[in-house]
Amino acid sequence: QVQLVESGGGLVQAGGSLRLSCAASGNIISINYMKWYRQAPEKQRELVAAIAGGGSTSYPDSVKGRFIISRDNAKNTVYLQMNSLKPEDTAVYYCNADIWGRVSGRWRDYWGQGTQVTVSS
């Protein structure tokens, strides 16, 4: 079964950096888009970065210029480099990917378990 395993969260001071990783495992044939979302307490989940299979990226204004999404297709892994972190970046961060698996035989949307990022003021 396809799974996404996320890591790299933690506590960092404002202005610091963190690098999140999310590795997909299982009988994977192909991965289309890969994305990062975050959800802060009492707030809706929001998209913070997306990367297409061909490498095209997109970001909302709230993180543009500070966050960088990348992927290593050989490792089935997506990364989120977060720089110049602000207290308002504090949230649980989730990875998401559209994956064609051998078992499912179709495109399916998968989610990681989430990793906590806390930015102190």
mmCIF file of N, CA and C in Angstrom:
data_model
loop_
_atom_site.group_PDB
_atom_site.id
_atom_site.type_symbol
_atom_site.label_atom_id
_atom_site.label_comp_id
_atom_site.label_asym_id
_atom_site.label_seq_id
_atom_site.Cartn_x
_atom_site.Cartn_y
_atom_site.Cartn_z
ATOM 1 N N GLN A 1 0.839 -1.187 0.000
ATOM 2 C CA GLN A 1 0.000 0.000 0.000
ATOM 3 C C GLN A 1 0.881 1.245 0.000
ATOM 4 N N VAL A 2 0.485 2.249 -0.747
ATOM 5 C CA VAL A 2 1.241 3.486 -0.824
ATOM 6 C C VAL A 2 1.060 4.275 0.465
ATOM 7 N N GLN A 3 2.167 4.805 0.963
ATOM 8 C CA GLN A 3 2.145 5.639 2.156
ATOM 9 C C GLN A 3 3.075 6.824 1.973
ATOM 10 N N LEU A 4 2.756 7.928 2.642
ATOM 11 C CA LEU A 4 3.619 9.096 2.703
ATOM 12 C C LEU A 4 4.079 9.258 4.146
ATOM 13 N N VAL A 5 5.379 9.345 4.346
ATOM 14 C CA VAL A 5 5.951 9.496 5.674
ATOM 15 C C VAL A 5 6.682 10.820 5.741
ATOM 16 N N GLU A 6 6.222 11.689 6.633
ATOM 17 C CA GLU A 6 6.721 13.049 6.739
ATOM 18 C C GLU A 6 7.649 13.188 7.939
ATOM 19 N N SER A 7 8.666 14.027 7.802
ATOM 20 C CA SER A 7 9.610 14.254 8.882
ATOM 21 C C SER A 7 10.222 15.640 8.748
ATOM 22 N N GLY A 8 10.911 16.083 9.788
ATOM 23 C CA GLY A 8 11.659 17.326 9.738
ATOM 24 C C GLY A 8 11.085 18.468 10.539
ATOM 25 N N GLY A 9 9.907 18.291 11.107
ATOM 26 C CA GLY A 9 9.324 19.354 11.902
ATOM 27 C C GLY A 9 10.064 19.544 13.213
ATOM 28 N N GLY A 10 9.767 20.644 13.872
ATOM 29 C CA GLY A 10 10.404 20.930 15.138
ATOM 30 C C GLY A 10 10.187 22.357 15.562
ATOM 31 N N LEU A 11 10.977 22.773 16.535
ATOM 32 C CA LEU A 11 10.911 24.123 17.091
ATOM 33 C C LEU A 11 12.075 24.943 16.562
ATOM 34 N N VAL A 12 11.776 26.143 16.100
ATOM 35 C CA VAL A 12 12.806 27.021 15.560
ATOM 36 C C VAL A 12 12.475 28.461 15.929
ATOM 37 N N GLN A 13 13.501 29.276 16.074
ATOM 38 C CA GLN A 13 13.296 30.696 16.353
ATOM 39 C C GLN A 13 12.871 31.441 15.098
ATOM 40 N N ALA A 14 12.153 32.532 15.298
ATOM 41 C CA ALA A 14 11.797 33.384 14.176
ATOM 42 C C ALA A 14 13.046 33.794 13.414
ATOM 43 N N GLY A 15 12.952 33.736 12.107
ATOM 44 C CA GLY A 15 14.090 34.028 11.253
ATOM 45 C C GLY A 15 14.914 32.816 10.886
ATOM 46 N N GLY A 16 14.652 31.710 11.538
ATOM 47 C CA GLY A 16 15.391 30.489 11.278
ATOM 48 C C GLY A 16 14.823 29.697 10.120
ATOM 49 N N SER A 17 15.363 28.493 9.941
ATOM 50 C CA SER A 17 14.986 27.645 8.815
ATOM 51 C C SER A 17 14.729 26.219 9.261
ATOM 52 N N LEU A 18 13.892 25.539 8.509
ATOM 53 C CA LEU A 18 13.644 24.119 8.668
ATOM 54 C C LEU A 18 13.472 23.501 7.292
ATOM 55 N N ARG A 19 13.805 22.223 7.190
ATOM 56 C CA ARG A 19 13.620 21.488 5.948
ATOM 57 C C ARG A 19 12.755 20.267 6.233
ATOM 58 N N LEU A 20 11.580 20.235 5.637
ATOM 59 C CA LEU A 20 10.671 19.115 5.781
ATOM 60 C C LEU A 20 10.869 18.128 4.643
ATOM 61 N N SER A 21 10.676 16.852 4.942
ATOM 62 C CA SER A 21 10.765 15.806 3.937
ATOM 63 C C SER A 21 9.522 14.935 4.003
ATOM 64 N N CYS A 22 9.123 14.410 2.866
ATOM 65 C CA CYS A 22 8.024 13.458 2.817
ATOM 66 C C CYS A 22 8.337 12.427 1.748
ATOM 67 N N ALA A 23 8.489 11.188 2.165
ATOM 68 C CA ALA A 23 8.848 10.106 1.263
ATOM 69 C C ALA A 23 7.649 9.204 1.006
ATOM 70 N N ALA A 24 7.390 8.948 -0.255
ATOM 71 C CA ALA A 24 6.342 8.016 -0.649
ATOM 72 C C ALA A 24 6.932 6.624 -0.804
ATOM 73 N N SER A 25 6.226 5.634 -0.305
ATOM 74 C CA SER A 25 6.690 4.257 -0.413
ATOM 75 C C SER A 25 5.547 3.359 -0.873
ATOM 76 N N GLY A 26 5.896 2.181 -1.353
ATOM 77 C CA GLY A 26 4.918 1.238 -1.856
ATOM 78 C C GLY A 26 5.155 0.925 -3.316
ATOM 79 N N ASN A 27 4.198 0.240 -3.907
ATOM 80 C CA ASN A 27 4.309 -0.133 -5.317
ATOM 81 C C ASN A 27 3.829 1.014 -6.196
ATOM 82 N N ILE A 28 4.713 1.970 -6.392
ATOM 83 C CA ILE A 28 4.395 3.199 -7.099
ATOM 84 C C ILE A 28 4.818 3.110 -8.557
ATOM 85 N N ILE A 29 3.896 3.454 -9.434
ATOM 86 C CA ILE A 29 4.199 3.524 -10.858
ATOM 87 C C ILE A 29 4.595 4.939 -11.246
ATOM 88 N N SER A 30 3.833 5.915 -10.772
ATOM 89 C CA SER A 30 4.099 7.300 -11.146
ATOM 90 C C SER A 30 3.531 8.238 -10.102
ATOM 91 N N ILE A 31 4.178 9.394 -9.942
ATOM 92 C CA ILE A 31 3.700 10.449 -9.066
ATOM 93 C C ILE A 31 3.519 11.711 -9.885
ATOM 94 N N ASN A 32 2.324 12.272 -9.823
ATOM 95 C CA ASN A 32 2.040 13.500 -10.548
ATOM 96 C C ASN A 32 2.444 14.697 -9.675
ATOM 97 N N TYR A 33 1.485 15.474 -9.225
ATOM 98 C CA TYR A 33 1.814 16.619 -8.397
ATOM 99 C C TYR A 33 2.193 16.184 -6.988
ATOM 100 N N MET A 34 2.950 17.014 -6.301
ATOM 101 C CA MET A 34 3.235 16.862 -4.886
ATOM 102 C C MET A 34 3.043 18.238 -4.250
ATOM 103 N N LYS A 35 2.430 18.253 -3.086
ATOM 104 C CA LYS A 35 2.080 19.515 -2.448
ATOM 105 C C LYS A 35 2.357 19.479 -0.952
ATOM 106 N N TRP A 36 2.484 20.665 -0.384
ATOM 107 C CA TRP A 36 2.543 20.836 1.059
ATOM 108 C C TRP A 36 1.384 21.722 1.502
ATOM 109 N N TYR A 37 0.696 21.299 2.551
ATOM 110 C CA TYR A 37 -0.352 22.066 3.200
ATOM 111 C C TYR A 37 0.032 22.306 4.653
ATOM 112 N N ARG A 38 -0.641 23.254 5.268
ATOM 113 C CA ARG A 38 -0.463 23.446 6.696
ATOM 114 C C ARG A 38 -1.802 23.807 7.331
ATOM 115 N N GLN A 39 -1.916 23.498 8.598
ATOM 116 C CA GLN A 39 -3.116 23.835 9.338
ATOM 117 C C GLN A 39 -2.733 24.275 10.747
ATOM 118 N N ALA A 40 -3.040 25.523 11.050
ATOM 119 C CA ALA A 40 -2.812 26.077 12.370
ATOM 120 C C ALA A 40 -4.077 25.915 13.199
ATOM 121 N N PRO A 41 -3.948 25.933 14.526
ATOM 122 C CA PRO A 41 -5.133 25.812 15.376
ATOM 123 C C PRO A 41 -6.172 26.869 15.038
ATOM 124 N N GLU A 42 -7.401 26.452 14.945
ATOM 125 C CA GLU A 42 -8.539 27.333 14.685
ATOM 126 C C GLU A 42 -8.524 27.941 13.282
ATOM 127 N N LYS A 43 -7.691 27.420 12.410
ATOM 128 C CA LYS A 43 -7.640 27.912 11.050
ATOM 129 C C LYS A 43 -7.868 26.773 10.053
ATOM 130 N N GLN A 44 -8.260 27.142 8.851
ATOM 131 C CA GLN A 44 -8.455 26.164 7.798
ATOM 132 C C GLN A 44 -7.111 25.688 7.253
ATOM 133 N N ARG A 45 -7.114 24.478 6.733
ATOM 134 C CA ARG A 45 -5.930 23.968 6.065
ATOM 135 C C ARG A 45 -5.685 24.775 4.793
ATOM 136 N N GLU A 46 -4.440 25.143 4.564
ATOM 137 C CA GLU A 46 -4.117 25.945 3.400
ATOM 138 C C GLU A 46 -2.934 25.366 2.641
ATOM 139 N N LEU A 47 -2.967 25.539 1.345
ATOM 140 C CA LEU A 47 -1.870 25.125 0.487
ATOM 141 C C LEU A 47 -0.713 26.103 0.634
ATOM 142 N N VAL A 48 0.499 25.584 0.819
ATOM 143 C CA VAL A 48 1.667 26.450 0.954
ATOM 144 C C VAL A 48 2.682 26.265 -0.170
ATOM 145 N N ALA A 49 2.607 25.167 -0.895
ATOM 146 C CA ALA A 49 3.535 24.950 -2.000
ATOM 147 C C ALA A 49 3.065 23.782 -2.841
ATOM 148 N N ALA A 50 3.335 23.851 -4.128
ATOM 149 C CA ALA A 50 2.988 22.766 -5.038
ATOM 150 C C ALA A 50 4.061 22.628 -6.093
ATOM 151 N N ILE A 51 4.302 21.395 -6.500
ATOM 152 C CA ILE A 51 5.272 21.139 -7.562
ATOM 153 C C ILE A 51 4.710 20.070 -8.477
ATOM 154 N N ALA A 52 4.720 20.339 -9.757
ATOM 155 C CA ALA A 52 4.237 19.406 -10.757
ATOM 156 C C ALA A 52 5.324 18.398 -11.106
ATOM 157 N N GLY A 53 4.933 17.356 -11.809
ATOM 158 C CA GLY A 53 5.890 16.335 -12.188
ATOM 159 C C GLY A 53 7.040 16.866 -13.006
ATOM 160 N N GLY A 54 6.773 17.875 -13.822
ATOM 161 C CA GLY A 54 7.802 18.482 -14.635
ATOM 162 C C GLY A 54 8.646 19.509 -13.918
ATOM 163 N N GLY A 55 8.326 19.807 -12.657
ATOM 164 C CA GLY A 55 9.129 20.710 -11.862
ATOM 165 C C GLY A 55 8.570 22.102 -11.675
ATOM 166 N N SER A 56 7.462 22.423 -12.307
ATOM 167 C CA SER A 56 6.854 23.738 -12.135
ATOM 168 C C SER A 56 6.334 23.894 -10.707
ATOM 169 N N THR A 57 6.588 25.050 -10.095
ATOM 170 C CA THR A 57 6.209 25.282 -8.707
ATOM 171 C C THR A 57 5.272 26.464 -8.573
ATOM 172 N N SER A 58 4.531 26.480 -7.476
ATOM 173 C CA SER A 58 3.657 27.600 -7.171
ATOM 174 C C SER A 58 3.556 27.768 -5.667
ATOM 175 N N TYR A 59 3.361 29.026 -5.231
ATOM 176 C CA TYR A 59 3.299 29.358 -3.818
ATOM 177 C C TYR A 59 2.281 30.470 -3.603
ATOM 178 N N PRO A 60 1.627 30.484 -2.456
ATOM 179 C CA PRO A 60 0.798 31.636 -2.122
ATOM 180 C C PRO A 60 1.676 32.801 -1.677
ATOM 181 N N ASP A 61 1.114 33.986 -1.668
ATOM 182 C CA ASP A 61 1.881 35.172 -1.303
ATOM 183 C C ASP A 61 2.447 35.103 0.114
ATOM 184 N N SER A 62 1.782 34.386 0.999
ATOM 185 C CA SER A 62 2.205 34.329 2.383
ATOM 186 C C SER A 62 3.574 33.688 2.578
ATOM 187 N N VAL A 63 3.988 32.833 1.655
ATOM 188 C CA VAL A 63 5.276 32.148 1.793
ATOM 189 C C VAL A 63 6.207 32.394 0.616
ATOM 190 N N LYS A 64 5.733 33.060 -0.398
ATOM 191 C CA LYS A 64 6.527 33.295 -1.595
ATOM 192 C C LYS A 64 7.827 34.023 -1.248
ATOM 193 N N GLY A 65 8.923 33.507 -1.765
ATOM 194 C CA GLY A 65 10.221 34.079 -1.480
ATOM 195 C C GLY A 65 10.883 33.528 -0.246
ATOM 196 N N ARG A 66 10.146 32.793 0.578
ATOM 197 C CA ARG A 66 10.687 32.211 1.802
ATOM 198 C C ARG A 66 10.734 30.687 1.755
ATOM 199 N N PHE A 67 9.731 30.077 1.145
ATOM 200 C CA PHE A 67 9.643 28.619 1.066
ATOM 201 C C PHE A 67 10.023 28.142 -0.327
ATOM 202 N N ILE A 68 10.653 26.980 -0.391
ATOM 203 C CA ILE A 68 11.019 26.365 -1.661
ATOM 204 C C ILE A 68 10.626 24.894 -1.630
ATOM 205 N N ILE A 69 9.814 24.481 -2.588
ATOM 206 C CA ILE A 69 9.449 23.083 -2.711
ATOM 207 C C ILE A 69 10.318 22.439 -3.791
ATOM 208 N N SER A 70 10.723 21.208 -3.552
ATOM 209 C CA SER A 70 11.518 20.469 -4.521
ATOM 210 C C SER A 70 11.179 18.994 -4.411
ATOM 211 N N ARG A 71 11.632 18.222 -5.375
ATOM 212 C CA ARG A 71 11.348 16.788 -5.343
ATOM 213 C C ARG A 71 12.515 16.003 -5.903
ATOM 214 N N ASP A 72 12.665 14.798 -5.398
ATOM 215 C CA ASP A 72 13.657 13.851 -5.880
ATOM 216 C C ASP A 72 12.876 12.637 -6.352
ATOM 217 N N ASN A 73 12.673 12.546 -7.646
ATOM 218 C CA ASN A 73 11.832 11.483 -8.183
ATOM 219 C C ASN A 73 12.444 10.094 -7.992
ATOM 220 N N ALA A 74 13.764 10.015 -7.962
ATOM 221 C CA ALA A 74 14.418 8.735 -7.735
ATOM 222 C C ALA A 74 14.126 8.197 -6.345
ATOM 223 N N LYS A 75 13.897 9.099 -5.392
ATOM 224 C CA LYS A 75 13.601 8.717 -4.020
ATOM 225 C C LYS A 75 12.123 8.840 -3.677
ATOM 226 N N ASN A 76 11.306 9.248 -4.642
ATOM 227 C CA ASN A 76 9.881 9.475 -4.406
ATOM 228 C C ASN A 76 9.656 10.380 -3.200
ATOM 229 N N THR A 77 10.425 11.442 -3.130
ATOM 230 C CA THR A 77 10.428 12.315 -1.970
ATOM 231 C C THR A 77 10.210 13.764 -2.381
ATOM 232 N N VAL A 78 9.416 14.475 -1.592
ATOM 233 C CA VAL A 78 9.215 15.897 -1.765
ATOM 234 C C VAL A 78 9.759 16.615 -0.535
ATOM 235 N N TYR A 79 10.342 17.792 -0.743
ATOM 236 C CA TYR A 79 10.930 18.574 0.327
ATOM 237 C C TYR A 79 10.285 19.950 0.388
ATOM 238 N N LEU A 80 10.329 20.535 1.566
ATOM 239 C CA LEU A 80 9.930 21.921 1.733
ATOM 240 C C LEU A 80 10.992 22.623 2.558
ATOM 241 N N GLN A 81 11.782 23.454 1.907
ATOM 242 C CA GLN A 81 12.769 24.280 2.587
ATOM 243 C C GLN A 81 12.083 25.556 3.031
ATOM 244 N N MET A 82 12.072 25.801 4.331
ATOM 245 C CA MET A 82 11.398 26.961 4.894
ATOM 246 C C MET A 82 12.439 27.883 5.503
ATOM 247 N N ASN A 83 12.532 29.086 4.973
ATOM 248 C CA ASN A 83 13.487 30.080 5.436
ATOM 249 C C ASN A 83 12.762 31.300 5.991
ATOM 250 N N SER A 84 13.488 32.098 6.749
ATOM 251 C CA SER A 84 12.935 33.322 7.330
ATOM 252 C C SER A 84 11.596 33.060 7.999
ATOM 253 N N LEU A 85 11.563 32.042 8.819
ATOM 254 C CA LEU A 85 10.312 31.613 9.435
ATOM 255 C C LEU A 85 9.763 32.665 10.387
ATOM 256 N N LYS A 86 8.446 32.741 10.422
ATOM 257 C CA LYS A 86 7.718 33.680 11.255
ATOM 258 C C LYS A 86 6.820 32.917 12.218
ATOM 259 N N PRO A 87 6.463 33.514 13.346
ATOM 260 C CA PRO A 87 5.551 32.832 14.266
ATOM 261 C C PRO A 87 4.250 32.396 13.601
ATOM 262 N N GLU A 88 3.767 33.158 12.653
ATOM 263 C CA GLU A 88 2.539 32.799 11.970
ATOM 264 C C GLU A 88 2.676 31.588 11.056
ATOM 265 N N ASP A 89 3.900 31.096 10.862
ATOM 266 C CA ASP A 89 4.113 29.856 10.125
ATOM 267 C C ASP A 89 3.865 28.626 10.988
ATOM 268 N N THR A 90 3.672 28.821 12.276
ATOM 269 C CA THR A 90 3.429 27.704 13.181
ATOM 270 C C THR A 90 2.165 26.956 12.777
ATOM 271 N N ALA A 91 2.302 25.655 12.564
ATOM 272 C CA ALA A 91 1.184 24.836 12.112
ATOM 273 C C ALA A 91 1.634 23.383 12.007
ATOM 274 N N VAL A 92 0.684 22.504 11.786
ATOM 275 C CA VAL A 92 0.994 21.142 11.378
ATOM 276 C C VAL A 92 1.089 21.138 9.866
ATOM 277 N N TYR A 93 2.185 20.635 9.346
ATOM 278 C CA TYR A 93 2.422 20.612 7.914
ATOM 279 C C TYR A 93 2.195 19.205 7.372
ATOM 280 N N TYR A 94 1.437 19.126 6.279
ATOM 281 C CA TYR A 94 1.084 17.857 5.656
ATOM 282 C C TYR A 94 1.570 17.814 4.214
ATOM 283 N N CYS A 95 2.102 16.681 3.797
ATOM 284 C CA CYS A 95 2.403 16.504 2.381
ATOM 285 C C CYS A 95 1.257 15.762 1.714
ATOM 286 N N ASN A 96 1.131 15.980 0.435
ATOM 287 C CA ASN A 96 0.040 15.435 -0.355
ATOM 288 C C ASN A 96 0.571 15.121 -1.745
ATOM 289 N N ALA A 97 0.127 14.000 -2.316
ATOM 290 C CA ALA A 97 0.610 13.626 -3.635
ATOM 291 C C ALA A 97 -0.436 12.837 -4.397
ATOM 292 N N ASP A 98 -0.437 13.016 -5.702
ATOM 293 C CA ASP A 98 -1.303 12.277 -6.615
ATOM 294 C C ASP A 98 -0.463 11.146 -7.196
ATOM 295 N N ILE A 99 -0.825 9.909 -6.859
ATOM 296 C CA ILE A 99 0.025 8.765 -7.155
ATOM 297 C C ILE A 99 -0.741 7.668 -7.880
ATOM 298 N N TRP A 100 -0.109 7.102 -8.913
ATOM 299 C CA TRP A 100 -0.625 5.913 -9.576
ATOM 300 C C TRP A 100 0.141 4.719 -9.018
ATOM 301 N N GLY A 101 -0.556 3.871 -8.290
ATOM 302 C CA GLY A 101 0.051 2.691 -7.708
ATOM 303 C C GLY A 101 -0.299 1.427 -8.470
ATOM 304 N N ARG A 102 0.579 0.444 -8.388
ATOM 305 C CA ARG A 102 0.332 -0.834 -9.076
ATOM 306 C C ARG A 102 -0.878 -1.564 -8.503
ATOM 307 N N VAL A 103 -1.083 -1.458 -7.214
ATOM 308 C CA VAL A 103 -2.188 -2.148 -6.579
ATOM 309 C C VAL A 103 -3.522 -1.460 -6.887
ATOM 310 N N SER A 104 -3.562 -0.156 -6.744
ATOM 311 C CA SER A 104 -4.798 0.574 -6.993
ATOM 312 C C SER A 104 -5.141 0.622 -8.476
ATOM 313 N N GLY A 105 -4.142 0.717 -9.311
ATOM 314 C CA GLY A 105 -4.354 0.792 -10.742
ATOM 315 C C GLY A 105 -5.041 2.063 -11.197
ATOM 316 N N ARG A 106 -4.865 3.131 -10.441
ATOM 317 C CA ARG A 106 -5.486 4.400 -10.777
ATOM 318 C C ARG A 106 -4.777 5.530 -10.043
ATOM 319 N N TRP A 107 -5.099 6.761 -10.413
ATOM 320 C CA TRP A 107 -4.594 7.913 -9.681
ATOM 321 C C TRP A 107 -5.360 8.044 -8.372
ATOM 322 N N ARG A 108 -4.622 8.242 -7.297
ATOM 323 C CA ARG A 108 -5.210 8.438 -5.982
ATOM 324 C C ARG A 108 -4.482 9.536 -5.228
ATOM 325 N N ASP A 109 -5.219 10.225 -4.389
ATOM 326 C CA ASP A 109 -4.681 11.308 -3.575
ATOM 327 C C ASP A 109 -4.259 10.750 -2.220
ATOM 328 N N TYR A 110 -2.992 10.953 -1.846
ATOM 329 C CA TYR A 110 -2.464 10.446 -0.587
ATOM 330 C C TYR A 110 -1.993 11.595 0.290
ATOM 331 N N TRP A 111 -2.067 11.373 1.602
ATOM 332 C CA TRP A 111 -1.658 12.372 2.591
ATOM 333 C C TRP A 111 -0.680 11.781 3.591
ATOM 334 N N GLY A 112 0.269 12.596 4.011
ATOM 335 C CA GLY A 112 1.155 12.218 5.092
ATOM 336 C C GLY A 112 0.477 12.400 6.429
ATOM 337 N N GLN A 113 1.152 11.990 7.487
ATOM 338 C CA GLN A 113 0.573 12.043 8.827
ATOM 339 C C GLN A 113 0.657 13.427 9.458
ATOM 340 N N GLY A 114 1.466 14.295 8.909
ATOM 341 C CA GLY A 114 1.640 15.633 9.429
ATOM 342 C C GLY A 114 2.832 15.728 10.362
ATOM 343 N N THR A 115 3.483 16.879 10.355
ATOM 344 C CA THR A 115 4.587 17.140 11.263
ATOM 345 C C THR A 115 4.459 18.560 11.806
ATOM 346 N N GLN A 116 4.677 18.710 13.100
ATOM 347 C CA GLN A 116 4.483 19.993 13.761
ATOM 348 C C GLN A 116 5.674 20.910 13.531
ATOM 349 N N VAL A 117 5.389 22.126 13.129
ATOM 350 C CA VAL A 117 6.388 23.180 13.015
ATOM 351 C C VAL A 117 5.982 24.303 13.957
ATOM 352 N N THR A 118 6.869 24.648 14.877
ATOM 353 C CA THR A 118 6.598 25.711 15.831
ATOM 354 C C THR A 118 7.695 26.766 15.717
ATOM 355 N N VAL A 119 7.298 28.001 15.488
ATOM 356 C CA VAL A 119 8.236 29.108 15.346
ATOM 357 C C VAL A 119 8.040 30.050 16.520
ATOM 358 N N SER A 120 9.071 30.210 17.324
ATOM 359 C CA SER A 120 8.996 31.066 18.495
ATOM 360 C C SER A 120 9.307 32.508 18.121
ATOM 361 N N SER A 121 8.715 33.439 18.855
ATOM 362 C CA SER A 121 8.907 34.854 18.589
ATOM 363 C C SER A 121 10.154 35.392 19.253
#
